[in-house]
Short mmCIF file of the C-alpha atoms (twelve columns), coordinates in Angstrom:
data_MODEL
# 
_entry.id   MODEL 
# 
loop_
_atom_site.group_PDB 
_atom_site.id 
_atom_site.type_symbol 
_atom_site.label_atom_id 
_atom_site.label_alt_id 
_atom_site.label_comp_id 
_atom_site.label_asym_id 
_atom_site.label_seq_id 
_atom_site.Cartn_x 
_atom_site.Cartn_y 
_atom_site.Cartn_z 
_atom_site.pdbx_PDB_model_num 
ATOM 1   C CA . UNK A 1   99.383  52.969 55.079 1 
ATOM 2   C CA . UNK A 2   100.013 55.352 52.183 1 
ATOM 3   C CA . UNK A 3   96.312  55.286 51.321 1 
ATOM 4   C CA . UNK A 4   95.448  56.252 54.906 1 
ATOM 5   C CA . UNK A 5   97.845  59.227 54.822 1 
ATOM 6   C CA . UNK A 6   96.395  60.401 51.517 1 
ATOM 7   C CA . UNK A 7   92.856  59.990 52.862 1 
ATOM 8   C CA . UNK A 8   93.700  61.982 56.010 1 
ATOM 9   C CA . UNK A 9   95.308  64.715 53.913 1 
ATOM 10  C CA . UNK A 10  92.209  64.984 51.705 1 
ATOM 11  C CA . UNK A 11  89.912  65.061 54.736 1 
ATOM 12  C CA . UNK A 12  92.063  67.709 56.397 1 
ATOM 13  C CA . UNK A 13  92.282  69.839 53.279 1 
ATOM 14  C CA . UNK A 14  88.564  69.625 52.462 1 
ATOM 15  C CA . UNK A 15  87.268  69.174 56.009 1 
ATOM 16  C CA . UNK A 16  84.732  71.968 55.650 1 
ATOM 17  C CA . UNK A 17  82.956  69.929 52.990 1 
ATOM 18  C CA . UNK A 18  83.782  66.336 53.924 1 
ATOM 19  C CA . UNK A 19  83.834  66.226 57.717 1 
ATOM 20  C CA . UNK A 20  80.561  66.053 59.625 1 
ATOM 21  C CA . UNK A 21  80.352  68.815 62.280 1 
ATOM 22  C CA . UNK A 22  83.656  70.287 61.143 1 
ATOM 23  C CA . UNK A 23  83.052  73.491 63.144 1 
ATOM 24  C CA . UNK A 24  83.111  71.514 66.394 1 
ATOM 25  C CA . UNK A 25  86.350  69.819 65.378 1 
ATOM 26  C CA . UNK A 26  87.838  73.183 64.344 1 
ATOM 27  C CA . UNK A 27  86.925  74.682 67.709 1 
ATOM 28  C CA . UNK A 28  88.583  71.834 69.592 1 
ATOM 29  C CA . UNK A 29  91.655  72.203 67.381 1 
ATOM 30  C CA . UNK A 30  91.875  75.917 68.192 1 
ATOM 31  C CA . UNK A 31  91.628  75.272 71.940 1 
ATOM 32  C CA . UNK A 32  94.361  72.630 71.808 1 
ATOM 33  C CA . UNK A 33  96.502  74.765 69.501 1 
ATOM 34  C CA . UNK A 34  96.299  77.686 71.917 1 
ATOM 35  C CA . UNK A 35  97.620  75.514 74.742 1 
ATOM 36  C CA . UNK A 36  100.373 73.962 72.662 1 
ATOM 37  C CA . UNK A 37  101.379 77.233 70.971 1 
ATOM 38  C CA . UNK A 38  101.982 78.868 74.328 1 
ATOM 39  C CA . UNK A 39  105.359 77.151 74.145 1 
ATOM 40  C CA . UNK A 40  107.991 78.426 71.733 1 
ATOM 41  C CA . UNK A 41  109.249 75.003 70.651 1 
ATOM 42  C CA . UNK A 42  106.906 72.031 70.508 1 
ATOM 43  C CA . UNK A 43  108.401 68.712 71.602 1 
ATOM 44  C CA . UNK A 44  107.244 65.111 71.742 1 
ATOM 45  C CA . UNK A 45  105.432 65.631 75.050 1 
ATOM 46  C CA . UNK A 46  102.948 68.032 73.443 1 
ATOM 47  C CA . UNK A 47  102.628 65.931 70.295 1 
ATOM 48  C CA . UNK A 48  102.007 62.762 72.305 1 
ATOM 49  C CA . UNK A 49  99.432  64.501 74.500 1 
ATOM 50  C CA . UNK A 50  97.689  65.905 71.439 1 
ATOM 51  C CA . UNK A 51  97.380  62.425 69.935 1 
ATOM 52  C CA . UNK A 52  96.255  60.958 73.269 1 
ATOM 53  C CA . UNK A 53  93.567  63.606 73.728 1 
ATOM 54  C CA . UNK A 54  92.354  63.374 70.123 1 
ATOM 55  C CA . UNK A 55  92.050  59.600 70.249 1 
ATOM 56  C CA . UNK A 56  90.293  59.861 73.621 1 
ATOM 57  C CA . UNK A 57  87.765  62.397 72.306 1 
ATOM 58  C CA . UNK A 58  87.067  60.376 69.167 1 
ATOM 59  C CA . UNK A 59  87.734  56.888 70.511 1 
ATOM 60  C CA . UNK A 60  85.252  55.358 68.065 1 
ATOM 61  C CA . UNK A 61  86.524  57.256 65.021 1 
ATOM 62  C CA . UNK A 62  90.245  56.994 64.318 1 
ATOM 63  C CA . UNK A 63  89.976  59.066 61.131 1 
ATOM 64  C CA . UNK A 64  88.294  61.957 62.929 1 
ATOM 65  C CA . UNK A 65  90.899  61.795 65.699 1 
ATOM 66  C CA . UNK A 66  93.663  62.056 63.113 1 
ATOM 67  C CA . UNK A 67  91.900  64.976 61.437 1 
ATOM 68  C CA . UNK A 68  91.787  66.728 64.844 1 
ATOM 69  C CA . UNK A 69  95.526  66.162 65.240 1 
ATOM 70  C CA . UNK A 70  96.227  67.465 61.718 1 
ATOM 71  C CA . UNK A 71  93.957  70.482 62.135 1 
ATOM 72  C CA . UNK A 72  95.524  71.357 65.479 1 
ATOM 73  C CA . UNK A 73  98.987  71.123 63.933 1 
ATOM 74  C CA . UNK A 74  97.845  73.437 61.119 1 
ATOM 75  C CA . UNK A 75  96.766  76.057 63.658 1 
ATOM 76  C CA . UNK A 76  100.035 75.658 65.549 1 
ATOM 77  C CA . UNK A 77  101.977 76.212 62.328 1 
ATOM 78  C CA . UNK A 78  99.924  79.349 61.625 1 
ATOM 79  C CA . UNK A 79  100.708 80.670 65.088 1 
ATOM 80  C CA . UNK A 80  104.413 79.838 64.750 1 
ATOM 81  C CA . UNK A 81  104.705 81.254 61.227 1 
ATOM 82  C CA . UNK A 82  105.978 84.798 61.703 1 
ATOM 83  C CA . UNK A 83  104.538 85.795 58.320 1 
ATOM 84  C CA . UNK A 84  101.046 84.847 59.460 1 
ATOM 85  C CA . UNK A 85  99.028  87.244 61.587 1 
ATOM 86  C CA . UNK A 86  97.494  84.466 63.698 1 
ATOM 87  C CA . UNK A 87  99.211  84.605 67.085 1 
ATOM 88  C CA . UNK A 88  98.078  83.052 70.356 1 
ATOM 89  C CA . UNK A 89  96.186  86.247 71.270 1 
ATOM 90  C CA . UNK A 90  94.374  86.228 67.931 1 
ATOM 91  C CA . UNK A 91  93.599  82.559 68.347 1 
ATOM 92  C CA . UNK A 92  92.140  83.231 71.799 1 
ATOM 93  C CA . UNK A 93  90.024  86.087 70.406 1 
ATOM 94  C CA . UNK A 94  88.734  83.759 67.712 1 
ATOM 95  C CA . UNK A 95  87.913  81.127 70.340 1 
ATOM 96  C CA . UNK A 96  86.077  83.783 72.360 1 
ATOM 97  C CA . UNK A 97  84.008  84.792 69.309 1 
ATOM 98  C CA . UNK A 98  83.169  81.136 68.660 1 
ATOM 99  C CA . UNK A 99  82.039  80.668 72.255 1 
ATOM 100 C CA . UNK A 100 79.769  83.675 72.093 1 
ATOM 101 C CA . UNK A 101 78.312  82.632 68.733 1 
ATOM 102 C CA . UNK A 102 77.859  78.928 69.563 1 
ATOM 103 C CA . UNK A 103 77.053  78.112 73.174 1 
ATOM 104 C CA . UNK A 104 77.328  74.383 72.381 1 
ATOM 105 C CA . UNK A 105 81.104  74.840 72.160 1 
ATOM 106 C CA . UNK A 106 81.372  75.295 75.918 1 
ATOM 107 C CA . UNK A 107 80.806  71.542 76.185 1 
ATOM 108 C CA . UNK A 108 83.886  70.965 74.019 1 
ATOM 109 C CA . UNK A 109 86.267  72.449 76.590 1 
ATOM 110 C CA . UNK A 110 87.894  69.874 78.854 1 
ATOM 111 C CA . UNK A 111 89.962  71.612 81.523 1 
ATOM 112 C CA . UNK A 112 91.530  68.336 82.678 1 
ATOM 113 C CA . UNK A 113 92.829  67.668 79.160 1 
ATOM 114 C CA . UNK A 114 94.313  71.171 79.022 1 
ATOM 115 C CA . UNK A 115 96.000  70.737 82.415 1 
ATOM 116 C CA . UNK A 116 97.892  67.739 81.039 1 
ATOM 117 C CA . UNK A 117 100.025 70.150 79.007 1 
ATOM 118 C CA . UNK A 118 101.336 71.694 82.239 1 
ATOM 119 C CA . UNK A 119 103.342 68.503 82.801 1 
ATOM 120 C CA . UNK A 120 105.412 69.091 79.663 1 
ATOM 121 C CA . UNK A 121 108.778 70.758 79.965 1 
ATOM 122 C CA . UNK A 122 108.457 74.530 79.469 1 
ATOM 123 C CA . UNK A 123 109.966 77.804 80.608 1 
ATOM 124 C CA . UNK A 124 108.396 79.747 83.461 1 
ATOM 125 C CA . UNK A 125 106.820 82.221 81.029 1 
ATOM 126 C CA . UNK A 126 105.419 79.429 78.866 1 
ATOM 127 C CA . UNK A 127 103.928 77.675 81.893 1 
ATOM 128 C CA . UNK A 128 102.446 80.953 83.069 1 
ATOM 129 C CA . UNK A 129 100.838 81.547 79.662 1 
ATOM 130 C CA . UNK A 130 99.384  78.034 79.730 1 
ATOM 131 C CA . UNK A 131 97.991  78.670 83.220 1 
ATOM 132 C CA . UNK A 132 96.413  81.919 82.002 1 
ATOM 133 C CA . UNK A 133 94.789  80.105 79.088 1 
ATOM 134 C CA . UNK A 134 93.369  77.489 81.466 1 
ATOM 135 C CA . UNK A 135 92.122  80.228 83.809 1 
ATOM 136 C CA . UNK A 136 90.419  81.941 80.878 1 
ATOM 137 C CA . UNK A 137 88.543  78.750 79.969 1 
ATOM 138 C CA . UNK A 138 87.661  78.082 83.613 1 
ATOM 139 C CA . UNK A 139 86.229  81.599 83.930 1 
ATOM 140 C CA . UNK A 140 84.277  81.217 80.689 1 
ATOM 141 C CA . UNK A 141 82.787  77.954 81.925 1 
ATOM 142 C CA . UNK A 142 81.902  79.523 85.299 1 
ATOM 143 C CA . UNK A 143 80.194  82.461 83.578 1 
ATOM 144 C CA . UNK A 144 78.290  80.128 81.283 1 
ATOM 145 C CA . UNK A 145 77.136  77.989 84.225 1 
ATOM 146 C CA . UNK A 146 76.165  81.067 86.233 1 
ATOM 147 C CA . UNK A 147 73.857  82.230 83.420 1 
ATOM 148 C CA . UNK A 148 71.887  78.957 83.518 1 
# 
């Protein structure tokens, strides 16, 4: 068990070099982090959903699923850290830049997975922010499909 934690830490820390298609994983982590970070305090509901979604996405690769969880948590910490300039808005701008630069990332957005976070306990403002994030992704997907 200790070996597995150390291995996951090393993969997370050096994911750019060690993880195949790390940019895809990073993009997914940013999308999930945006949804989770819309809430001021993260509870077990969000953490459980994050694990469930990660293990669903990478059902054949437990290590990659855990790296997605760890990477998402890193982005959430960056958003929550008041000393860090990465806020939800900045994260969304970064996601937007990634979408425009890499059209393959549109396929990585699963609206149904994002809607699962609406079931977690949250304030009215937090739920509204989550709805706005979902609407943004829905509009991006519609625009992408309309261009085809």
